[in-house]
Coordinates of N, CA and C in Angstrom, one line a residue:
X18 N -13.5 59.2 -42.5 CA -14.3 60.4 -42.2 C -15.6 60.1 -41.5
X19 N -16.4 58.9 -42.0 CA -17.8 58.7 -41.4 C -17.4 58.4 -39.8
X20 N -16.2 57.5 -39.8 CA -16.4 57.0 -38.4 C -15.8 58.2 -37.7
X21 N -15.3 59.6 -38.0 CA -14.7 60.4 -36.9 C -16.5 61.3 -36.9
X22 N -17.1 61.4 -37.7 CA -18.0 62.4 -37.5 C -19.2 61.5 -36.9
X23 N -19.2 59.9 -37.3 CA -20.3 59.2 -36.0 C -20.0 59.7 -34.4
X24 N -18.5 59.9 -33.9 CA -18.3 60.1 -32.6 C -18.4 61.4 -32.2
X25 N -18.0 62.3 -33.1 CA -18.3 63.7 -32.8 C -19.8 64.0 -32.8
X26 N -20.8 63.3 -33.6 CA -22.2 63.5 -33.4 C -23.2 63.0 -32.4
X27 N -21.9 61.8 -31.7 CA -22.3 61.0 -30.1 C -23.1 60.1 -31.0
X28 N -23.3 59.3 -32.1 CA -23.8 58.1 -32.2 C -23.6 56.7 -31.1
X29 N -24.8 56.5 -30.8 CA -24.7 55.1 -29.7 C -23.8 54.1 -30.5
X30 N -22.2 53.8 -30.0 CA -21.4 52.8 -30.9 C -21.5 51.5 -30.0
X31 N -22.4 51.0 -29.0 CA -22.2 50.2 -28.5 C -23.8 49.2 -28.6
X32 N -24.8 49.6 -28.5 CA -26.3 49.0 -28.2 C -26.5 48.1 -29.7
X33 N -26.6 47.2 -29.7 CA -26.8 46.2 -30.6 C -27.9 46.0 -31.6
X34 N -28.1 46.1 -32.7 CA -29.6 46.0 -33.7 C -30.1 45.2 -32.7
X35 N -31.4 45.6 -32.8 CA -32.2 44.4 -32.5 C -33.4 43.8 -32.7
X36 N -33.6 44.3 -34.6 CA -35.2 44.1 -35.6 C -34.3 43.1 -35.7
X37 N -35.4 42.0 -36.1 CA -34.8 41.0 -37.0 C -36.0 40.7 -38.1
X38 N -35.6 40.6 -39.4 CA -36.5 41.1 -40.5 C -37.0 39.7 -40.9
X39 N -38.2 39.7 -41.2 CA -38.7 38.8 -42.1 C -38.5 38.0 -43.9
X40 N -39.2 37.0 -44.1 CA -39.6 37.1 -45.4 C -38.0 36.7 -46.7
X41 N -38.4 36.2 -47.6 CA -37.2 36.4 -48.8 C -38.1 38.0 -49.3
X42 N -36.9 38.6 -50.3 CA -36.7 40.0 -50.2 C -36.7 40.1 -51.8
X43 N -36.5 40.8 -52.4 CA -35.9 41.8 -53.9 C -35.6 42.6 -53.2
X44 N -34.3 43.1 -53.9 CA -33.4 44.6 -54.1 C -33.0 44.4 -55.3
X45 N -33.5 45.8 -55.6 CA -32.7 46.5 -56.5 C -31.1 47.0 -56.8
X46 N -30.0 46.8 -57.0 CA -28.7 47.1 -56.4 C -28.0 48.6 -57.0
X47 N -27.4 48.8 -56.1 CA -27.3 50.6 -56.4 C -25.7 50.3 -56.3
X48 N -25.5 51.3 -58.2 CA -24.0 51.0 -58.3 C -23.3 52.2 -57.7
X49 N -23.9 53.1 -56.8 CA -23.4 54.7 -56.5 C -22.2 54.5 -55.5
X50 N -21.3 54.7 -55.7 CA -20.1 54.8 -54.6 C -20.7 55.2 -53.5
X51 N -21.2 56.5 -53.3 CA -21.4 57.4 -52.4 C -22.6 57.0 -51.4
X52 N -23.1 56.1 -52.0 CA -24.8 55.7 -51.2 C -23.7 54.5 -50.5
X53 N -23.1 54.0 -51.0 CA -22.4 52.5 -50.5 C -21.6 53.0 -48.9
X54 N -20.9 54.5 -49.8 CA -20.0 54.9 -48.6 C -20.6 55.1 -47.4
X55 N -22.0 56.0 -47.4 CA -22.5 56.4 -46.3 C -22.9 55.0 -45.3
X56 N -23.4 54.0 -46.2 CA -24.2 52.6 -45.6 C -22.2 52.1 -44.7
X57 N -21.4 51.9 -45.1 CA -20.3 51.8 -45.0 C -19.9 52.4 -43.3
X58 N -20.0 54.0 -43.5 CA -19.4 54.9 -42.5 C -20.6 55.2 -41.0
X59 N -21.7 55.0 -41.2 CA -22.4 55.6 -40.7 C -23.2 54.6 -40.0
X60 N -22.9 52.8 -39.8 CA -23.6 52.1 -39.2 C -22.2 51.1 -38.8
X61 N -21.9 51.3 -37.6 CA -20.6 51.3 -36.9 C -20.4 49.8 -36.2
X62 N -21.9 49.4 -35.7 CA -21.2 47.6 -35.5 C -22.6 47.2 -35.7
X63 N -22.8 46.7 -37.3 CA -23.3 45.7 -37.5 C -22.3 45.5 -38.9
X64 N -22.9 44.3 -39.3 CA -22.0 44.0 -40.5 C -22.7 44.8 -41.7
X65 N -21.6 45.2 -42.7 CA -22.1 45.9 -43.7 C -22.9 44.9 -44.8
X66 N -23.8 45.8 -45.3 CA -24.9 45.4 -46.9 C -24.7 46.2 -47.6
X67 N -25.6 45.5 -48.7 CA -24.7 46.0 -50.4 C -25.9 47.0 -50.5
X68 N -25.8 48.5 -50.5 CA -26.4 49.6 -51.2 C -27.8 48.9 -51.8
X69 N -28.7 49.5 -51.6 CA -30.0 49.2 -52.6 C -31.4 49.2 -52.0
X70 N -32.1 49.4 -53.4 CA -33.5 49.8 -53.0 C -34.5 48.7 -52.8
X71 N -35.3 48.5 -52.2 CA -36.3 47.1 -51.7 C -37.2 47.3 -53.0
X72 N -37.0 46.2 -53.5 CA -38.2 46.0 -54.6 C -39.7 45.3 -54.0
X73 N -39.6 44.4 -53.3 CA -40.1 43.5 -52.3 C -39.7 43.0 -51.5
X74 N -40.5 43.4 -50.3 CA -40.0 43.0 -48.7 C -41.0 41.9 -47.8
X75 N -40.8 41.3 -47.4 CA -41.1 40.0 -46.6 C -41.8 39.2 -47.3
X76 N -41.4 38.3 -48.6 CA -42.4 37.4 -49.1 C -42.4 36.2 -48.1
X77 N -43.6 35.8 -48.5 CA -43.5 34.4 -47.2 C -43.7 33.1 -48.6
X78 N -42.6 33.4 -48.9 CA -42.4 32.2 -50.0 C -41.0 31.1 -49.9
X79 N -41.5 29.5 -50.0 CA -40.1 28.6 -49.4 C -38.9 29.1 -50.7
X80 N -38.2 28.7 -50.2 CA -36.7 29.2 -51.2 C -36.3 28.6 -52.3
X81 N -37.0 27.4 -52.2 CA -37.2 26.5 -54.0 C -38.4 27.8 -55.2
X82 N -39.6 27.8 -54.1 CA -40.3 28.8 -55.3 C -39.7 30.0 -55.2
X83 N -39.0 30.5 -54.7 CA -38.5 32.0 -54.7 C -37.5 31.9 -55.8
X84 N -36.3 31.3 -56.0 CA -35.8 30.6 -56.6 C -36.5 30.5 -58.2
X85 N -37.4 29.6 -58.4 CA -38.3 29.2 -59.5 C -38.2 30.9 -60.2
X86 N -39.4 31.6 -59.2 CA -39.5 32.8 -59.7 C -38.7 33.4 -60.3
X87 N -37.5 33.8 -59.6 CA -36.1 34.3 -59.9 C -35.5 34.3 -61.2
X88 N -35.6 32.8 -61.4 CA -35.3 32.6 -62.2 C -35.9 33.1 -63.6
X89 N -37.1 32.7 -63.7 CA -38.0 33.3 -64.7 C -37.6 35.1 -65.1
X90 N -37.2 35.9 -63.9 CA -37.4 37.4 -63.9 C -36.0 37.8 -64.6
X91 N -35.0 36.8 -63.6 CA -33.2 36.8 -64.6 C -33.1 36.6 -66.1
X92 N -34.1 35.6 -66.7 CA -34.3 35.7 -67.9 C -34.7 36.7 -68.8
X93 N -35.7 37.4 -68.0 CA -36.6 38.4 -68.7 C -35.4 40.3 -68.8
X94 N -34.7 39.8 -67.4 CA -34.5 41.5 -67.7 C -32.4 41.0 -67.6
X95 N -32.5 40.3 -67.6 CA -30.8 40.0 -67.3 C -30.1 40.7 -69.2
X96 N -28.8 41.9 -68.5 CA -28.5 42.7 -69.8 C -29.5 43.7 -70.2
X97 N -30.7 43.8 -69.6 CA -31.5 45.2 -70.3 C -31.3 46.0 -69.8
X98 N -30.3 46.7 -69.2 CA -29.5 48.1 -68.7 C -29.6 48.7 -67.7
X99 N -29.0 49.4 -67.0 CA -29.0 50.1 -65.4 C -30.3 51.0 -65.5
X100 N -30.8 51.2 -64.1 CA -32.2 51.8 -64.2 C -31.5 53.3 -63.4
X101 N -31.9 54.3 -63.6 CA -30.9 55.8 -63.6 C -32.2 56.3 -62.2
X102 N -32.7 56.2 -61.4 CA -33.3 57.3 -60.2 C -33.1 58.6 -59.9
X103 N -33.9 59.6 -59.4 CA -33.7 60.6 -59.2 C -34.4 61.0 -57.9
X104 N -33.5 61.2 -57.3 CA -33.4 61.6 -55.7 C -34.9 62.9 -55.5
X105 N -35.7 62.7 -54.6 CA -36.6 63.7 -54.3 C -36.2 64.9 -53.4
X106 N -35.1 64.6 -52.9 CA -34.7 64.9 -51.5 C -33.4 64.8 -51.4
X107 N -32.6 65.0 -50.2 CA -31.4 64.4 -49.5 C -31.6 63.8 -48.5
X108 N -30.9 62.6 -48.2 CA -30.8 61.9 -46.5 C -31.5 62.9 -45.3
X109 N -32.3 61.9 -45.2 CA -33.5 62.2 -44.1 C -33.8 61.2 -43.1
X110 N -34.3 61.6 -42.2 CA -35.7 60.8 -41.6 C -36.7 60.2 -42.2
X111 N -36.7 59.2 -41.7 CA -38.1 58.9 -42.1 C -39.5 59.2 -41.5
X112 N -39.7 60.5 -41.8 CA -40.8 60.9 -41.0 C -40.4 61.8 -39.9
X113 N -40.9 62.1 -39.0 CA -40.7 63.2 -38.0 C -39.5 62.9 -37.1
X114 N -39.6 61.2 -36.3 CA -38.4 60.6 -36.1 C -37.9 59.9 -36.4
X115 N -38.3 59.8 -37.6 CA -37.8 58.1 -39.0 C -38.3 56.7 -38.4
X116 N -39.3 56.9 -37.5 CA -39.9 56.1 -37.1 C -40.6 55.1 -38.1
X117 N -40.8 53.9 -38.3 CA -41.4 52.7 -39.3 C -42.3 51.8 -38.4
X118 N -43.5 52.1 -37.7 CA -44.2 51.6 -36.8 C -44.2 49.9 -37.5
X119 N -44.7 49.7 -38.8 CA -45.0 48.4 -39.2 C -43.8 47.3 -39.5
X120 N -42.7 48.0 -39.6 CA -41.5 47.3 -39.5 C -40.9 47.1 -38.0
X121 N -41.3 47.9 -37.0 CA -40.7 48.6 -35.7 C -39.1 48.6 -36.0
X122 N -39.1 50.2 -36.6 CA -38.0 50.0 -37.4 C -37.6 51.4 -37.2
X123 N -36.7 52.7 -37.0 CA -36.1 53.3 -37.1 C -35.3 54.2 -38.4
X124 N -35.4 54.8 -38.9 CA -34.2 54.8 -40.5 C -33.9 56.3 -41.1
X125 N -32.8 56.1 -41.4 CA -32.9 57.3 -42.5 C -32.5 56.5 -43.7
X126 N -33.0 57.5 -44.9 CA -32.8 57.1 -46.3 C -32.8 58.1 -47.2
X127 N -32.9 57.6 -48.5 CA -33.7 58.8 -49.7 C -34.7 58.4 -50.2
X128 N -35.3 59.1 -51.0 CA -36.6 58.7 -51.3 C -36.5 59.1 -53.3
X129 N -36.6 58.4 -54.2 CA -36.4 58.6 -55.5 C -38.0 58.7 -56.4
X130 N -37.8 59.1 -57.4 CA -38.9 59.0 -58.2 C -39.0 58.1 -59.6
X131 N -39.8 57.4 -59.6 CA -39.9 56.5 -60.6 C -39.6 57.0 -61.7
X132 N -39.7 55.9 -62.6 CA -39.5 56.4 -64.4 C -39.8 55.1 -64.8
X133 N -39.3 55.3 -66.6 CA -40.0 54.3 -67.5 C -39.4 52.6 -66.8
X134 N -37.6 52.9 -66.8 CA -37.1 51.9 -66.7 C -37.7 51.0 -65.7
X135 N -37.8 52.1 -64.6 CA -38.6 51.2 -63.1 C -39.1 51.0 -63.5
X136 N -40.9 51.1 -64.0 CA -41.9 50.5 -64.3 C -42.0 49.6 -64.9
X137 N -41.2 49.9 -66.2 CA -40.4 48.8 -66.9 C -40.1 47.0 -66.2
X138 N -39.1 47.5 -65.2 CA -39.4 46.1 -64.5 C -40.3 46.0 -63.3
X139 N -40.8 47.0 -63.0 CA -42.0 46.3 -61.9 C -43.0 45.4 -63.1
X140 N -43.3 45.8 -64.5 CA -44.1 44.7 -64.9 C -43.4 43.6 -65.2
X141 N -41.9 42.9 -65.3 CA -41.1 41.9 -65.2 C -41.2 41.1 -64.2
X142 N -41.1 41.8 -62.9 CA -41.4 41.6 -61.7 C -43.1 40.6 -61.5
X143 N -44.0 41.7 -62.2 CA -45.4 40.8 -61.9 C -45.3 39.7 -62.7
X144 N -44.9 39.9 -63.8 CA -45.0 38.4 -64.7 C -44.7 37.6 -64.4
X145 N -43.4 37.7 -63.2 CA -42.0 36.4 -63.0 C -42.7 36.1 -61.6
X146 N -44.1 36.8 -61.4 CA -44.5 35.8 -60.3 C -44.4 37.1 -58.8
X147 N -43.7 38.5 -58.5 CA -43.7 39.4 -57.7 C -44.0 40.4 -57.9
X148 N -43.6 41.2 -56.8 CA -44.1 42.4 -57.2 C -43.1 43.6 -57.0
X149 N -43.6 45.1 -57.6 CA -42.9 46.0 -57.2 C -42.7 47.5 -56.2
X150 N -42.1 47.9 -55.6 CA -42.8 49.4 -55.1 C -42.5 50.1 -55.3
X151 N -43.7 51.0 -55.5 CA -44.0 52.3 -55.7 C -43.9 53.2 -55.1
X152 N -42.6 53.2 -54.2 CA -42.1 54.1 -53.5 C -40.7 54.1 -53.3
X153 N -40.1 54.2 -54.6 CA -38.6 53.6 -54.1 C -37.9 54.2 -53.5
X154 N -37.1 53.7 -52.6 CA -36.1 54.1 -51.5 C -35.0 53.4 -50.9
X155 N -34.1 54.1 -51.0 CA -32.7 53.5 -50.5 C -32.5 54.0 -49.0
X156 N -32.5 52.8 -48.0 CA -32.4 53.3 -46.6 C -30.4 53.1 -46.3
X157 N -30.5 53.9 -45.7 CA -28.7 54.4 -45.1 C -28.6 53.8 -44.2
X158 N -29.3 54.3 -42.7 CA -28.7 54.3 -41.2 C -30.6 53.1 -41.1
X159 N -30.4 52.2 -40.3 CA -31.8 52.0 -39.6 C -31.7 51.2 -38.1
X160 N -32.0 51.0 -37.6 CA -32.5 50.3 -36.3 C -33.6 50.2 -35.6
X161 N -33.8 49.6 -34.4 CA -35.0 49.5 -33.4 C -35.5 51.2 -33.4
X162 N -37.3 51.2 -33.4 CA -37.9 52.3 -32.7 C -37.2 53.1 -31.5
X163 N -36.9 54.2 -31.7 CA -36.1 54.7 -30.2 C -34.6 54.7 -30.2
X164 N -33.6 54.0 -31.4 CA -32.4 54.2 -31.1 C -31.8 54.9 -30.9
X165 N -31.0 55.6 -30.5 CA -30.5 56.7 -30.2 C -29.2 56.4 -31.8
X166 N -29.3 55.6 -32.5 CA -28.3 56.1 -33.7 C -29.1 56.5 -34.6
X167 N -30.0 56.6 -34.3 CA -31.3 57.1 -36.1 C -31.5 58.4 -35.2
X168 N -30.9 59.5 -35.6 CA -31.2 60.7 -35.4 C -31.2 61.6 -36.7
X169 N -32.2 63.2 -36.2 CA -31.2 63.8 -37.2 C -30.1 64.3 -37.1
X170 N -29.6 64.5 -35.9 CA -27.9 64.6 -35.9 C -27.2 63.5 -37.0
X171 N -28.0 62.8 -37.2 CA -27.3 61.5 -37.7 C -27.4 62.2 -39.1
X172 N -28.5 62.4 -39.7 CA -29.5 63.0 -40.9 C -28.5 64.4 -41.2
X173 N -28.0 65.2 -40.6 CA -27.1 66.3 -40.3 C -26.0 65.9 -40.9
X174 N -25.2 64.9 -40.8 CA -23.5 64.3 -41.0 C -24.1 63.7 -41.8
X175 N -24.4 62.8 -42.3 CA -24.5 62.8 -43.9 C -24.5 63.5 -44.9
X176 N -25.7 64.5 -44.6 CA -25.5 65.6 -46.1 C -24.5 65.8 -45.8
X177 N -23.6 66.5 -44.6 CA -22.4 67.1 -44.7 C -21.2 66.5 -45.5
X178 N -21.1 65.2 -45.8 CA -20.4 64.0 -45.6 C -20.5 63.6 -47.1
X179 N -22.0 63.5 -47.6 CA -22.2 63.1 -49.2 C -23.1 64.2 -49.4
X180 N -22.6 65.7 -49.7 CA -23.5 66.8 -50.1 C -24.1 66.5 -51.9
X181 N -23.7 65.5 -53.0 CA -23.7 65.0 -53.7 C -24.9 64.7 -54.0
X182 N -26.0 63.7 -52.7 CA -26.9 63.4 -52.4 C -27.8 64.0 -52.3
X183 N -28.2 65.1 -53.2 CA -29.3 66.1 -53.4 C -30.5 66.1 -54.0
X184 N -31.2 66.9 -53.9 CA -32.6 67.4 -54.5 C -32.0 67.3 -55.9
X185 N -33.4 65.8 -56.8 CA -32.7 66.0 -58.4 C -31.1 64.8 -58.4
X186 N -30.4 64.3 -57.9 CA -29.0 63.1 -57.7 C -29.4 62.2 -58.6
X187 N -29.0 61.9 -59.5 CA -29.6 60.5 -60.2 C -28.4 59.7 -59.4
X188 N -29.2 58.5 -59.0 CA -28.2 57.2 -58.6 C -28.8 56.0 -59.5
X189 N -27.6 55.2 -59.9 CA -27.6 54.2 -60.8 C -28.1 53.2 -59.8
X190 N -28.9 52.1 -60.7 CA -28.8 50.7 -60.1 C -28.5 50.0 -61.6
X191 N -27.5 48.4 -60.9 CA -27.3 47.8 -62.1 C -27.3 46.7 -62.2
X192 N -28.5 46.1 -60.9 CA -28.7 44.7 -60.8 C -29.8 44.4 -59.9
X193 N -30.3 43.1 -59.3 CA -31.3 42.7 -58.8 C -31.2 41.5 -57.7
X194 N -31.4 41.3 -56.7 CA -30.6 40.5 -56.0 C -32.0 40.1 -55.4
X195 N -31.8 38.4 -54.9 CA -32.7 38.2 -54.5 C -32.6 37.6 -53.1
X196 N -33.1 37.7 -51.6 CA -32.2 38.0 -51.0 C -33.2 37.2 -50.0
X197 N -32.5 36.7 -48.4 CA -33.0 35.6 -47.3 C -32.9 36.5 -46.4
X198 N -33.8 37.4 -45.8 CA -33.8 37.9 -44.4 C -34.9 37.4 -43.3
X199 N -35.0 36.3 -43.1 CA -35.9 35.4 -42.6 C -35.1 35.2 -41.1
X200 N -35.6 36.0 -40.3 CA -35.1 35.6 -38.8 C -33.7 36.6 -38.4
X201 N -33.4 37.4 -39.5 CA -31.7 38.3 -39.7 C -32.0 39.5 -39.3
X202 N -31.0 40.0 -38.5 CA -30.6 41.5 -38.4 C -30.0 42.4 -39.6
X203 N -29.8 43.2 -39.1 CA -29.5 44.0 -40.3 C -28.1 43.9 -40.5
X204 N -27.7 43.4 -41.9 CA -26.2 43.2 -42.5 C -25.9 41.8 -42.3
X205 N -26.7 40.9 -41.5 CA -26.8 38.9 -41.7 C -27.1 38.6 -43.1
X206 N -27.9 39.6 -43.6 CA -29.1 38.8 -44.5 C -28.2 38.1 -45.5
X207 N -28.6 37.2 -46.4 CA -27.7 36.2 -47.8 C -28.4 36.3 -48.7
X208 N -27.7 36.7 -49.8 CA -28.0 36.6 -51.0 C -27.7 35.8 -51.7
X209 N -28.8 35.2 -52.2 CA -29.5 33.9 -52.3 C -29.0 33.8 -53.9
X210 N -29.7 34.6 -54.6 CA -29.2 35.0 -56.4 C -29.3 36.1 -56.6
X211 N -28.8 36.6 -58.0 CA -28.6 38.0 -58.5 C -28.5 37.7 -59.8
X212 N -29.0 38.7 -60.4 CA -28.9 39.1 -62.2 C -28.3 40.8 -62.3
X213 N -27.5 40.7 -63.4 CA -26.8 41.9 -63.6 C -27.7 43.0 -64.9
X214 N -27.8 44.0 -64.5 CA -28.6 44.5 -65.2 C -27.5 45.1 -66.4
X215 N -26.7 45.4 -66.2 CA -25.7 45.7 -67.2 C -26.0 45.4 -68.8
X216 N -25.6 46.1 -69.5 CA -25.4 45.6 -70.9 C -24.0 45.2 -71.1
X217 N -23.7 44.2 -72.0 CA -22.1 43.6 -72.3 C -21.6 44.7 -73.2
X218 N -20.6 44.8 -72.6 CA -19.6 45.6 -73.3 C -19.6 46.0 -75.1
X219 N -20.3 46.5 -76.2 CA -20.3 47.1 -77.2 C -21.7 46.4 -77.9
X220 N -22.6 46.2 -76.3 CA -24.0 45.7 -77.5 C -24.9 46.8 -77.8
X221 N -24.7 47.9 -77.3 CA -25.2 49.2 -78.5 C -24.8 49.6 -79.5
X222 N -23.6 48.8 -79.8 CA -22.8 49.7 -81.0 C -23.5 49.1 -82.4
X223 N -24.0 50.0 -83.2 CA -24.3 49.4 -84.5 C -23.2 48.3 -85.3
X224 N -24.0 47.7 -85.5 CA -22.9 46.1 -86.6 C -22.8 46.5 -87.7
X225 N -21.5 46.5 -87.9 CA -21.1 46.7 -89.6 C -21.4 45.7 -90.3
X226 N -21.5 46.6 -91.3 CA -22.3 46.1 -92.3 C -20.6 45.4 -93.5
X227 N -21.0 44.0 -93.4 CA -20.1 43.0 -94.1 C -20.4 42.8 -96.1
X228 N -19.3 42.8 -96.5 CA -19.3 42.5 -98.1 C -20.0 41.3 -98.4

């Protein structure tokens, strides 16, 4: 369905990304079908990325201490439970024409509102050595300043596509990925490591109590 309504909305299917992003990264990972689907349907030739919100973007840190860090923050929150968001909005622009002057970047996304859990690990985050933002958001569609695929026509066929994605949507995340976009387009980047935020299967359940 995304790829018949990219053509009918005249998305540019041929002009090539052409940001190439900086820095090792954090994301947050978003277990939402529907955020995955749109990232999936709606960016037609680059290679696909895994759903999720930027915890931190461009560290200029070598890959041994990114690593080190990592590791410290996997310890700290690995098993302490999915963090639940809530949508401010529906798929948008960014801005008037989703323009990201400091990235020279292009995008549509959503935009969520914090809670305990997030803050929760943005202070994980500072201890283990990073940091967090205070603006969380999951971007969809992005490319160069001026694409002709970052429209709102573009912004238009999504809601139509995941009307789901509304004012108030909680979307799950349920992990943390730590990620190499150093010199990469969009959908190159490698993920480098990851921790699962999940809890194991019946560790809320109260323990019975034995004779």
């Amino acid at each position: 369905m995304g790829a018949l309504l990219t053509r009918l909305y005249g998305i540019d299917q041929n002009t090539p990304y052409g940001f190439k992003f900086s820095g090792i990264t954090l994301w947050l990972l978003a277990a939402d079908a529907g955020v995955q689907r749109v990232i999936d349907d709606f960016n037609p030739n680059c290679p696909r990325w895994l759903a999720h919100s930027t915890l931190q973007y461009g560290m200029r840190l070598d890959e041994s201490d990114a690593r080190r860090r990592f590791a410290r923050l996997k310890n700290a929150v690995e098993g302490s439970g999915p963090i639940t968001l809530r949508l401010t909005g529906p798929p948008d622009l960014y801005g008037p024409y989703g323009d990201v002057p400091p990235y020279q970047m292009r995008g549509i996304g959503v935009m969520f509102r914090g809670g305990q859990a997030y803050d929760d690990l943005r202070e994980h985050l500072a201890a283990s050595g990073f940091s967090g933002s205070g603006f969380p958001h999951t971007s969809l569609v992005y490319d160069w300043i001026g694409s002709p695929r970052v429209t709102s026509e573009v912004a238009d066929a999504i809601r139509a596509e995941v009307p789901q994605l509304s004012h108030g949507a909680e979307v799950v995340f349920d992990g943390v990925a730590l990620v190499d976009m150093r010199g990469r387009s969009v959908g190159e980047w490698e993920v480098l490591d990851r921790v699962s935020l999940a809890r194991e299967p019946g560790c809320d359940e109260p323990i019975a109590a034995t004779a």
